[in-house]
Tab-separated table of C-alpha atoms and ligand atoms in Angstrom:
chain	number	residue	atom	x	y	z
A	19	MET	CA	95.461	-111.690	-117.560
A	20	ARG	CA	91.703	-111.357	-117.116
A	21	LEU	CA	90.202	-110.215	-113.866
A	22	LEU	CA	89.531	-113.101	-111.521
A	23	ILE	CA	86.182	-113.361	-109.780
A	24	TYR	CA	86.980	-113.253	-106.092
A	25	ARG	CA	83.417	-113.212	-104.815
A	26	TYR	CA	81.688	-116.482	-104.138
A	27	ASN	CA	78.222	-117.043	-102.733
A	28	MET	CA	77.204	-113.450	-103.351
A	29	LYS	CA	73.523	-112.844	-104.017
A	30	ASN	CA	72.435	-111.171	-107.234
A	31	ILE	CA	70.137	-108.240	-107.696
A	32	SER	CA	66.707	-109.620	-108.520
A	33	LEU	CA	63.606	-108.620	-110.451
A	34	ASN	CA	59.943	-109.089	-109.610
A	35	ILE	CA	57.208	-108.236	-112.114
A	36	ASP	CA	54.224	-109.656	-110.200
A	37	LYS	CA	52.865	-106.192	-109.394
A	38	ALA	CA	53.408	-104.994	-112.961
A	39	LEU	CA	50.638	-107.239	-114.177
A	40	GLY	CA	47.168	-105.868	-114.744
A	41	SER	CA	47.236	-103.800	-117.892
A	42	ILE	CA	49.369	-106.683	-119.217
A	43	THR	CA	49.418	-110.359	-118.270
A	44	LYS	CA	52.261	-112.687	-117.385
A	45	GLU	CA	51.373	-114.692	-120.496
A	46	GLN	CA	51.874	-111.593	-122.625
A	47	VAL	CA	55.307	-111.019	-121.112
A	48	TYR	CA	56.304	-114.645	-121.565
A	49	ALA	CA	54.975	-114.558	-125.127
A	50	GLN	CA	57.811	-112.075	-125.749
A	51	ALA	CA	60.431	-114.565	-124.512
A	52	THR	CA	61.482	-115.644	-127.986
A	53	LYS	CA	61.770	-112.080	-129.208
A	54	ALA	CA	63.694	-110.923	-126.121
A	55	SER	CA	66.103	-113.851	-126.338
A	56	ALA	CA	66.520	-113.257	-130.078
A	57	CYS	CA	67.359	-109.603	-129.393
A	58	ASN	CA	69.862	-110.701	-126.749
A	59	ALA	CA	71.353	-113.064	-129.346
A	60	THR	CA	71.522	-110.186	-131.835
A	61	LEU	CA	73.636	-108.301	-129.300
A	62	GLN	CA	75.781	-111.361	-128.712
A	63	ASN	CA	76.242	-112.087	-132.419
A	64	GLY	CA	76.806	-108.441	-133.249
A	65	ASN	CA	74.496	-108.498	-136.250
A	66	GLY	CA	72.026	-105.766	-135.288
A	67	ALA	CA	71.829	-102.011	-135.779
A	68	GLY	CA	74.693	-100.084	-134.188
A	69	ASN	CA	76.838	-103.217	-133.969
A	70	ASP	CA	80.016	-101.159	-134.079
A	71	PHE	CA	79.135	-99.973	-130.545
A	72	LEU	CA	78.988	-103.282	-128.700
A	73	GLY	CA	82.296	-103.010	-126.863
A	74	TRP	CA	80.438	-102.707	-123.541
A	75	LEU	CA	78.887	-106.175	-123.904
A	76	HIS	CA	81.931	-108.161	-122.758
A	77	LEU	CA	83.761	-105.229	-121.254
A	78	PRO	CA	83.560	-106.320	-117.585
A	79	SER	CA	85.003	-109.779	-118.205
A	80	SER	CA	87.717	-108.478	-120.508
A	81	ILE	CA	89.156	-105.792	-118.237
A	82	THR	CA	92.642	-106.946	-117.296
A	83	ASP	CA	94.386	-106.753	-113.975
A	84	ALA	CA	97.081	-104.596	-115.622
A	85	GLU	CA	94.431	-102.094	-116.800
A	86	LEU	CA	92.945	-101.838	-113.325
A	87	THR	CA	96.379	-101.440	-111.774
A	88	ASP	CA	97.231	-98.636	-114.214
A	89	ILE	CA	93.986	-96.854	-113.271
A	90	GLU	CA	94.625	-97.358	-109.545
A	91	ASN	CA	98.214	-96.096	-109.819
A	92	THR	CA	97.084	-92.984	-111.684
A	93	ALA	CA	94.328	-92.436	-109.124
A	94	ASN	CA	96.941	-92.698	-106.356
A	95	VAL	CA	99.055	-89.968	-107.962
A	96	LEU	CA	96.034	-87.640	-108.003
A	97	ARG	CA	95.060	-88.712	-104.481
A	98	SER	CA	98.529	-87.906	-103.178
A	99	LYS	CA	98.655	-84.461	-104.783
A	100	CYS	CA	95.081	-83.162	-104.610
A	101	GLU	CA	92.455	-82.221	-102.055
A	102	VAL	CA	89.935	-81.746	-104.861
A	103	VAL	CA	89.727	-83.457	-108.227
A	104	VAL	CA	87.455	-81.982	-110.877
A	105	ALA	CA	85.856	-84.576	-113.151
A	106	ILE	CA	85.149	-82.690	-116.367
A	107	GLY	CA	82.617	-84.270	-118.724
A	108	ILE	CA	78.973	-84.377	-119.731
A	109	GLY	CA	76.384	-87.134	-120.276
A	110	GLY	CA	78.037	-90.530	-120.268
A	111	SER	CA	81.340	-88.878	-119.440
A	112	TYR	CA	80.240	-87.935	-115.905
A	113	LEU	CA	76.929	-89.479	-114.837
A	114	GLY	CA	78.304	-92.939	-114.020
A	115	THR	CA	80.976	-91.471	-111.763
A	116	LYS	CA	78.525	-89.210	-110.007
A	117	ALA	CA	76.106	-92.123	-109.539
A	118	VAL	CA	78.720	-94.277	-107.803
A	119	VAL	CA	80.355	-91.535	-105.761
A	120	GLU	CA	77.021	-90.187	-104.469
A	121	ALA	CA	75.767	-93.689	-103.654
A	122	LEU	CA	78.860	-94.741	-101.721
A	123	ASN	CA	80.230	-91.570	-100.171
A	124	ASN	CA	78.904	-90.060	-96.977
A	125	SER	CA	75.930	-87.816	-97.841
A	126	PHE	CA	77.484	-85.030	-95.759
A	127	ASP	CA	80.941	-85.544	-97.142
A	128	TRP	CA	81.827	-81.860	-97.266
A	129	LEU	CA	81.209	-81.501	-93.536
A	130	LEU	CA	83.559	-84.300	-92.546
A	131	GLY	CA	86.673	-82.984	-90.841
A	132	GLU	CA	89.835	-84.871	-91.716
A	133	ARG	CA	89.493	-86.513	-95.136
A	134	LYS	CA	91.025	-89.721	-96.466
A	135	ASN	CA	89.931	-89.049	-100.029
A	136	PRO	CA	89.939	-86.047	-102.334
A	137	VAL	CA	86.587	-84.373	-102.894
A	138	ILE	CA	85.296	-85.048	-106.406
A	139	VAL	CA	83.521	-82.098	-107.987
A	140	TYR	CA	82.108	-81.838	-111.486
A	141	ALA	CA	82.451	-79.393	-114.349
A	142	GLY	CA	81.731	-79.378	-118.060
A	143	HIS	CA	78.222	-80.754	-117.592
A	144	ASN	CA	76.608	-77.336	-118.030
A	145	ILE	CA	77.461	-73.882	-119.331
A	146	GLY	CA	76.378	-72.064	-116.185
A	147	GLU	CA	78.509	-68.972	-115.716
A	148	ASP	CA	77.728	-68.716	-112.012
A	149	TYR	CA	78.507	-72.419	-111.545
A	150	LEU	CA	81.918	-71.986	-113.161
A	151	TYR	CA	82.587	-68.791	-111.236
A	152	GLU	CA	81.801	-70.462	-107.928
A	153	LEU	CA	83.885	-73.513	-108.794
A	154	CYS	CA	86.909	-71.418	-109.779
A	155	GLU	CA	86.539	-69.371	-106.600
A	156	VAL	CA	86.334	-72.416	-104.338
A	157	LEU	CA	89.416	-73.949	-105.975
A	158	LYS	CA	91.526	-70.893	-105.216
A	159	GLY	CA	94.196	-71.826	-102.679
A	160	LYS	CA	93.284	-75.528	-102.855
A	161	GLN	CA	95.436	-78.323	-104.218
A	162	PHE	CA	93.410	-79.603	-107.158
A	163	GLY	CA	93.688	-81.776	-110.244
A	164	LEU	CA	91.652	-82.346	-113.392
A	165	ILE	CA	90.318	-85.426	-115.132
A	166	ASN	CA	89.137	-84.268	-118.519
A	167	ILE	CA	86.792	-86.781	-120.116
A	168	SER	CA	85.386	-86.550	-123.613
A	169	LYS	CA	85.053	-89.439	-126.006
A	170	SER	CA	84.692	-87.230	-129.055
A	171	GLY	CA	87.119	-84.716	-127.608
A	172	THR	CA	85.106	-81.933	-129.204
A	173	THR	CA	82.133	-81.423	-126.870
A	174	THR	CA	81.715	-77.718	-126.099
A	175	GLU	CA	80.709	-77.889	-122.434
A	176	PRO	CA	83.730	-79.857	-121.128
A	177	ALA	CA	86.126	-78.125	-123.539
A	178	LEU	CA	85.066	-74.726	-122.194
A	179	ALA	CA	85.384	-75.803	-118.556
A	180	PHE	CA	88.767	-77.414	-119.200
A	181	ARG	CA	90.123	-74.293	-120.890
A	182	MET	CA	89.303	-72.253	-117.776
A	183	LEU	CA	90.394	-74.776	-115.168
A	184	LYS	CA	93.625	-75.668	-116.977
A	185	LYS	CA	94.620	-72.004	-116.954
A	186	GLN	CA	93.755	-71.657	-113.294
A	187	LEU	CA	95.764	-74.768	-112.420
A	188	GLU	CA	98.781	-73.694	-114.483
A	189	ASP	CA	98.682	-70.233	-112.932
A	190	ALA	CA	98.518	-71.768	-109.458
A	191	VAL	CA	101.176	-74.509	-109.647
A	192	GLY	CA	103.086	-73.883	-112.876
A	193	LYS	CA	102.860	-75.666	-116.203
A	194	GLU	CA	105.064	-78.641	-115.309
A	195	GLU	CA	103.268	-79.515	-112.060
A	196	ALA	CA	99.896	-78.966	-113.764
A	197	LYS	CA	100.801	-81.680	-116.270
A	198	GLN	CA	101.225	-84.119	-113.389
A	199	ARG	CA	97.726	-83.285	-112.158
A	200	ILE	CA	95.839	-83.494	-115.441
A	201	VAL	CA	94.600	-86.761	-116.912
A	202	ALA	CA	92.771	-86.921	-120.244
A	203	ILE	CA	90.362	-89.717	-121.141
A	204	THR	CA	89.441	-89.672	-124.794
A	205	ASP	CA	89.596	-91.367	-128.179
A	206	ALA	CA	92.815	-93.183	-129.136
A	207	LYS	CA	93.475	-90.993	-132.168
A	208	ARG	CA	90.766	-88.451	-132.933
A	209	GLY	CA	89.531	-85.181	-131.462
A	210	ALA	CA	90.865	-81.940	-130.067
A	211	LEU	CA	91.399	-83.423	-126.602
A	212	ARG	CA	93.642	-86.158	-128.016
A	213	THR	CA	95.742	-83.571	-129.871
A	214	LEU	CA	95.992	-81.369	-126.773
A	215	ALA	CA	96.842	-84.264	-124.446
A	216	ASP	CA	99.546	-85.571	-126.776
A	217	GLN	CA	101.038	-82.119	-127.204
A	218	GLU	CA	101.046	-81.350	-123.497
A	219	GLY	CA	102.179	-84.833	-122.498
A	220	TYR	CA	99.281	-85.590	-120.144
A	221	LYS	CA	98.695	-89.077	-118.847
A	222	THR	CA	95.854	-90.440	-120.998
A	223	PHE	CA	93.409	-93.301	-120.996
A	224	ILE	CA	91.535	-94.470	-124.076
A	225	ILE	CA	87.775	-94.788	-124.436
A	226	PRO	CA	87.409	-97.705	-126.832
A	227	ASP	CA	85.927	-96.804	-130.218
A	228	ASN	CA	83.194	-99.379	-129.814
A	229	VAL	CA	81.884	-98.146	-126.435
A	230	GLY	CA	79.398	-95.264	-126.579
A	231	GLY	CA	79.429	-92.562	-123.893
A	232	ARG	CA	76.391	-93.798	-121.964
A	233	PHE	CA	77.802	-97.358	-121.871
A	234	SER	CA	81.273	-96.233	-120.751
A	235	VAL	CA	81.062	-96.205	-116.941
A	236	LEU	CA	83.174	-99.370	-116.654
A	237	THR	CA	85.969	-97.948	-118.826
A	238	PRO	CA	88.497	-95.454	-117.384
A	239	VAL	CA	85.749	-92.815	-117.923
A	240	GLY	CA	84.109	-93.999	-114.718
A	241	LEU	CA	86.792	-96.137	-113.132
A	242	LEU	CA	89.485	-93.460	-112.778
A	243	PRO	CA	87.460	-90.778	-110.960
A	244	ILE	CA	85.698	-93.455	-108.912
A	245	ALA	CA	89.099	-94.824	-107.835
A	246	VAL	CA	90.248	-91.285	-106.986
A	247	ALA	CA	87.227	-91.055	-104.673
A	248	GLY	CA	88.629	-94.045	-102.777
A	249	ILE	CA	86.046	-96.561	-103.985
A	250	ASN	CA	87.068	-100.123	-104.790
A	251	ILE	CA	86.788	-100.366	-108.579
A	252	ARG	CA	87.584	-104.071	-108.533
A	253	ASP	CA	84.355	-104.706	-106.611
A	254	LEU	CA	82.438	-102.621	-109.134
A	255	VAL	CA	83.872	-104.560	-112.064
A	256	THR	CA	83.457	-107.928	-110.339
A	257	GLY	CA	79.772	-107.172	-109.774
A	258	ALA	CA	79.403	-106.315	-113.453
A	259	VAL	CA	81.193	-109.535	-114.461
A	260	SER	CA	78.714	-111.570	-112.428
A	261	MET	CA	75.796	-109.841	-114.172
A	262	GLU	CA	77.420	-110.313	-117.586
A	263	LYS	CA	77.172	-114.040	-116.853
A	264	ALA	CA	73.674	-113.862	-115.367
A	265	THR	CA	72.225	-112.110	-118.426
A	266	ASP	CA	74.115	-114.082	-121.059
A	267	VAL	CA	72.154	-115.302	-124.045
A	268	ASN	CA	72.468	-118.885	-122.780
A	269	ILE	CA	70.510	-118.084	-119.621
A	270	PRO	CA	66.848	-119.003	-120.267
A	271	PHE	CA	64.301	-116.182	-120.374
A	272	ALA	CA	62.668	-117.163	-117.067
A	273	ASP	CA	65.996	-116.650	-115.268
A	274	ASN	CA	67.353	-113.813	-117.368
A	275	ILE	CA	66.437	-110.579	-115.596
A	276	SER	CA	67.608	-108.289	-118.401
A	277	GLU	CA	65.393	-110.116	-120.906
A	278	ILE	CA	62.394	-110.114	-118.538
A	279	TYR	CA	62.783	-106.405	-117.760
A	280	ALA	CA	63.074	-105.558	-121.465
A	281	ALA	CA	60.040	-107.670	-122.367
A	282	THR	CA	57.911	-106.302	-119.503
A	283	ARG	CA	58.580	-102.631	-120.208
A	284	ASN	CA	57.940	-103.134	-123.930
A	285	GLU	CA	54.610	-104.849	-123.220
A	286	LEU	CA	53.671	-102.032	-120.823
A	287	TYR	CA	54.601	-99.487	-123.500
A	288	LYS	CA	52.380	-101.241	-126.028
A	289	SER	CA	49.525	-101.145	-123.490
A	290	GLY	CA	49.754	-97.336	-123.337
A	291	LYS	CA	52.249	-96.861	-120.511
A	292	LYS	CA	54.496	-94.297	-122.145
A	293	ILE	CA	56.446	-93.111	-119.087
A	294	GLU	CA	58.639	-95.202	-116.816
A	295	ILE	CA	59.410	-93.710	-113.423
A	296	LEU	CA	62.497	-95.121	-111.734
A	297	ALA	CA	61.842	-94.761	-108.018
A	298	ASN	CA	64.073	-95.337	-105.032
A	299	PHE	CA	63.535	-95.224	-101.298
A	300	HIS	CA	67.234	-94.650	-100.720
A	301	PRO	CA	68.186	-91.042	-101.471
A	302	LYS	CA	71.792	-91.942	-102.165
A	303	LEU	CA	70.610	-93.619	-105.389
A	304	HIS	CA	69.432	-90.321	-106.905
A	305	TYR	CA	72.244	-90.194	-109.474
A	306	ILE	CA	71.869	-93.862	-110.372
A	307	ALA	CA	68.495	-92.738	-111.730
A	308	GLU	CA	70.119	-89.817	-113.576
A	309	TRP	CA	72.562	-92.253	-115.186
A	310	TRP	CA	69.663	-94.604	-116.046
A	311	LYS	CA	67.663	-91.760	-117.624
A	312	GLN	CA	70.496	-90.977	-119.995
A	313	LEU	CA	70.979	-94.646	-120.822
A	314	TYR	CA	67.350	-95.281	-121.717
A	315	GLY	CA	66.389	-91.828	-122.998
A	316	GLU	CA	69.263	-91.547	-125.420
A	317	SER	CA	69.095	-95.180	-126.477
A	318	GLU	CA	65.358	-95.536	-127.098
A	319	GLY	CA	63.910	-92.095	-127.766
A	320	LYS	CA	64.055	-92.026	-131.536
A	321	GLU	CA	61.890	-92.255	-134.646
A	322	HIS	CA	59.123	-90.686	-132.514
A	323	LYS	CA	59.077	-93.787	-130.308
A	324	GLY	CA	60.326	-94.772	-126.873
A	325	ILE	CA	59.331	-94.800	-123.217
A	326	PHE	CA	60.052	-91.466	-121.494
A	327	PRO	CA	62.365	-92.209	-118.548
A	328	ALA	CA	61.625	-90.186	-115.424
A	329	SER	CA	62.660	-90.598	-111.804
A	330	VAL	CA	61.637	-89.829	-108.237
A	331	ASP	CA	63.293	-90.090	-104.830
A	332	LEU	CA	60.854	-91.466	-102.276
A	333	THR	CA	59.448	-90.831	-99.826
A	334	THR	CA	60.610	-87.233	-100.557
A	335	ASP	CA	58.717	-86.884	-103.831
A	336	LEU	CA	55.574	-88.550	-102.485
A	337	HIS	CA	54.949	-85.111	-101.024
A	338	SER	CA	55.154	-83.488	-104.444
A	339	MET	CA	54.990	-85.805	-107.454
A	340	GLY	CA	53.154	-88.416	-105.398
A	341	GLN	CA	49.826	-86.799	-106.231
A	342	TRP	CA	50.446	-87.066	-109.982
A	343	ILE	CA	51.679	-90.627	-109.740
A	344	GLN	CA	48.655	-91.703	-107.681
A	345	ASP	CA	45.958	-89.799	-109.576
A	346	GLY	CA	47.281	-88.225	-112.773
A	347	GLU	CA	47.034	-89.471	-116.340
A	348	ARG	CA	47.348	-93.263	-116.399
A	349	THR	CA	50.255	-93.432	-118.838
A	350	ILE	CA	52.939	-94.369	-116.317
A	351	PHE	CA	54.536	-97.392	-114.793
A	352	GLU	CA	57.039	-97.488	-111.997
A	353	THR	CA	60.277	-99.398	-111.521
A	354	VAL	CA	61.393	-99.376	-107.908
A	355	ILE	CA	64.948	-100.032	-106.830
A	356	SER	CA	64.542	-101.534	-103.386
A	357	VAL	CA	67.537	-101.880	-101.069
A	358	GLU	CA	67.266	-104.928	-98.835
A	359	GLU	CA	69.698	-103.927	-96.088
A	360	PRO	CA	71.016	-100.428	-95.330
A	361	ASN	CA	74.684	-100.085	-94.432
A	362	HIS	CA	73.913	-98.654	-90.978
A	363	THR	CA	71.420	-99.235	-88.180
A	364	VAL	CA	69.468	-96.371	-86.617
A	365	LEU	CA	66.739	-97.028	-84.039
A	366	VAL	CA	63.807	-94.740	-83.266
A	367	PRO	CA	64.293	-93.478	-79.675
A	368	THR	CA	61.628	-93.571	-76.958
A	369	ASP	CA	60.327	-90.204	-75.770
A	370	GLU	CA	58.637	-90.109	-72.411
A	371	ALA	CA	56.318	-87.222	-73.259
A	372	ASN	CA	55.444	-88.757	-76.635
A	373	LEU	CA	53.969	-85.473	-77.788
A	374	ASP	CA	54.596	-86.412	-81.406
A	375	GLY	CA	52.765	-89.722	-80.832
A	376	LEU	CA	55.631	-91.688	-82.301
A	377	ASN	CA	56.288	-94.067	-79.412
A	378	PHE	CA	54.591	-96.839	-81.369
A	379	LEU	CA	57.752	-96.791	-83.482
A	380	ALA	CA	60.213	-96.670	-80.579
A	381	GLY	CA	62.891	-99.350	-80.806
A	382	LYS	CA	62.196	-100.022	-84.476
A	383	ARG	CA	64.775	-99.427	-87.165
A	384	VAL	CA	64.231	-96.358	-89.325
A	385	ASP	CA	64.521	-98.763	-92.230
A	386	GLU	CA	61.464	-100.659	-90.996
A	387	VAL	CA	59.456	-97.443	-91.264
A	388	ASN	CA	60.949	-96.849	-94.728
A	389	LYS	CA	60.138	-100.402	-95.840
A	390	MET	CA	56.509	-100.024	-94.748
A	391	ALA	CA	56.354	-96.728	-96.635
A	392	GLU	CA	57.731	-98.574	-99.653
A	393	LEU	CA	55.234	-101.415	-99.388
A	394	GLY	CA	52.343	-99.061	-98.722
A	395	THR	CA	53.324	-96.949	-101.719
A	396	GLN	CA	53.639	-99.950	-103.979
A	397	LEU	CA	50.146	-101.154	-103.072
A	398	ALA	CA	48.657	-97.657	-103.370
A	399	HIS	CA	50.225	-97.110	-106.777
A	400	VAL	CA	49.167	-100.523	-108.054
A	401	ASP	CA	45.615	-99.792	-106.815
A	402	GLY	CA	45.851	-96.467	-108.634
A	403	GLY	CA	46.631	-98.194	-111.939
A	404	VAL	CA	50.425	-97.834	-111.905
A	405	PRO	CA	52.119	-101.143	-112.722
A	406	ASN	CA	55.120	-101.750	-110.513
A	407	ILE	CA	58.364	-103.528	-111.406
A	408	LYS	CA	60.648	-104.192	-108.441
A	409	ILE	CA	64.411	-104.514	-108.585
A	410	THR	CA	65.939	-105.643	-105.309
A	411	MET	CA	69.515	-104.775	-104.414
A	412	PRO	CA	70.851	-106.704	-101.400
A	413	GLU	CA	72.809	-103.623	-100.266
A	414	VAL	CA	74.287	-100.433	-101.662
A	415	SER	CA	77.872	-101.450	-102.404
A	416	ALA	CA	80.258	-101.167	-105.318
A	417	TYR	CA	79.631	-104.818	-106.169
A	418	TYR	CA	75.862	-104.427	-106.483
A	419	ILE	CA	76.114	-101.107	-108.288
A	420	GLY	CA	78.347	-102.924	-110.791
A	421	GLN	CA	75.602	-105.529	-111.172
A	422	LEU	CA	72.938	-102.856	-111.568
A	423	PHE	CA	74.893	-100.981	-114.242
A	424	TYR	CA	75.420	-104.079	-116.335
A	425	PHE	CA	71.855	-105.346	-115.836
A	426	PHE	CA	70.452	-102.031	-117.101
A	427	GLU	CA	72.906	-101.796	-120.006
A	428	ARG	CA	72.136	-105.287	-121.257
A	429	ALA	CA	68.388	-104.774	-120.824
A	430	CYS	CA	68.675	-101.467	-122.689
A	431	GLY	CA	70.295	-103.109	-125.708
A	432	ILE	CA	67.633	-105.846	-125.734
A	433	SER	CA	64.796	-103.386	-125.164
A	434	GLY	CA	65.955	-101.038	-127.921
A	435	TYR	CA	66.053	-103.899	-130.402
A	436	MET	CA	62.602	-105.064	-129.237
A	437	LEU	CA	61.314	-101.549	-129.866
A	438	GLY	CA	62.868	-101.576	-133.320
A	439	VAL	CA	65.403	-98.759	-132.935
A	440	ASN	CA	69.179	-98.560	-132.992
A	441	PRO	CA	69.948	-98.231	-129.264
A	442	PHE	CA	73.541	-97.172	-129.861
A	443	ASP	CA	73.307	-93.914	-131.788
A	444	GLN	CA	72.055	-90.470	-130.733
A	445	PRO	CA	71.345	-88.454	-133.892
A	446	GLY	CA	68.912	-86.210	-131.995
A	447	VAL	CA	71.555	-84.639	-129.769
A	448	GLU	CA	73.171	-82.907	-132.745
A	449	ALA	CA	70.227	-80.576	-133.435
A	450	TYR	CA	70.867	-78.162	-130.567
A	451	LYS	CA	74.600	-78.137	-131.223
A	452	LYS	CA	74.090	-77.083	-134.855
A	453	ASN	CA	71.816	-74.209	-133.818
A	454	MET	CA	74.105	-73.120	-130.989
A	455	PHE	CA	77.169	-73.037	-133.268
A	456	ALA	CA	75.205	-71.127	-135.922
A	457	LEU	CA	74.056	-68.597	-133.310
A	458	LEU	CA	77.611	-68.225	-131.992
A	459	ASN	CA	79.016	-67.700	-135.531
A	460	LYS	CA	81.334	-70.697	-135.310
A	461	PRO	CA	83.640	-70.782	-138.361
A	462	GLY	CA	82.230	-73.264	-140.891
A	463	TYR	CA	78.610	-72.501	-139.887
A	464	GLU	CA	78.160	-69.365	-142.022
A	465	LYS	CA	75.180	-70.683	-144.020
A	466	GLU	CA	73.447	-72.027	-140.894
A	467	SER	CA	74.088	-68.694	-139.147
A	468	GLU	CA	72.384	-66.777	-141.902
A	469	ALA	CA	69.435	-69.175	-141.985
A	470	ILE	CA	68.860	-69.269	-138.233
A	471	LYS	CA	69.193	-65.518	-137.781
A	472	ALA	CA	66.547	-65.006	-140.465
A	473	ARG	CA	64.159	-66.968	-138.228
A	474	LEU	CA	64.664	-64.844	-135.123
B	582	PA5	O1	76.012	-91.272	-124.782
B	582	PA5	C1	76.627	-90.431	-125.419
B	582	PA5	O2	77.391	-90.766	-126.324
B	582	PA5	C2	76.580	-88.950	-125.108
B	582	PA5	O3	75.602	-88.572	-124.230
B	582	PA5	C3	77.903	-88.507	-124.557
B	582	PA5	O4	78.164	-89.227	-123.382
B	582	PA5	C4	77.971	-87.020	-124.274
B	582	PA5	O5	77.464	-86.279	-125.325
B	582	PA5	C5	79.418	-86.608	-124.034
B	582	PA5	O6	80.176	-86.841	-125.170
B	582	PA5	P1	81.735	-86.808	-125.185
B	582	PA5	O7	82.238	-87.795	-124.207
B	582	PA5	O8	82.132	-87.139	-126.593
B	582	PA5	O9	82.181	-85.418	-124.804
């Protein structure tokens, strides 16, 4: 049974490119309509480069109720047993989760007294010795569980973290109880993690073969830890389903926001804008930008081509990077994620003494101040020669984050094809691994070891 769409009359995220025009014209963007739609059709028909990695394309609408229930039930087991759940993974195996959890959880989560939900912490996304030390220390005496996520099942960073945390968990609660608190998410058949999980009898979820890491947030990779955090994964998926429809190849270019975004950024790139800065005025979206950077950086940065994806949190970074954006080299454009309505209302209080001179704001919502900062920044940046694309999100909720994820994924596939690269491989990420293994004398790397050591 496919997932039903329960939401009616919901708005969609929207896109406005009016302020991106200047170094390019609207006519130029619309002249790319045929190409953008053709690239969308190439995705749909599965006849382009990397077509064995298109499982994400119809993923939202093909997730079944039974799959979601299985994820929710597993999440509930972890929720009932653990105060802390460690999501172990790197790149596409953790960024989607972190993006959703940071956006929807209280920003001061760790200071909240009584908790309804386990704390989600992350490991395996670095090789920092101090980070691992501190994590292991903080877990001592706590009830914790592990979600070990690796599509390949062979990535060094998560494998190393899992080895340590598995031992700590087994030492703390015994091997049998540890098995109840460990979930592995990996390939159906291949990889060291699959072998280990099968041998140990862990609960497992499969990352489909045809879904690459950075497109996997709506598989159990993202959905399980997000559900453990107490977030409604059905809303997330339903939002993505609605965007799957809204960006379908049958939707004409003028209404298809993924096609318009792809066409606009490619035209800006051709006009010399080599860096795209994803900006937000809502600090809780910081990790959405981190997820986006992986998606676009790893998908498009190849063959010595591709827009460099960067990000800023505003107004915070207006007091640091703001100078560069306003006045630095004119090779940038900005894409702003604008949130229409915050989830809470805070009014500026009146102060009789008014020593700070802020009484002109008294009674106004903090968001009104933020919105004027946003508008003022947009105009200043446009005046400074920084084209501005605006994505509006009605609110920060699981539903709209689901829409945003799918919108960006679809646009990324289209944009990569427009650029003329295979958006679904990542040959460049192997280079550091080869050197690292050679330097660490990994068995099988003897020749590489000799060669690299001769260069030192
Ligand atoms: O997009 C990708 O495929 C990569 O960035 C992966 O997400 C990352 O390298 C982690 O890989 P794995 O899940 O195989 O451990």
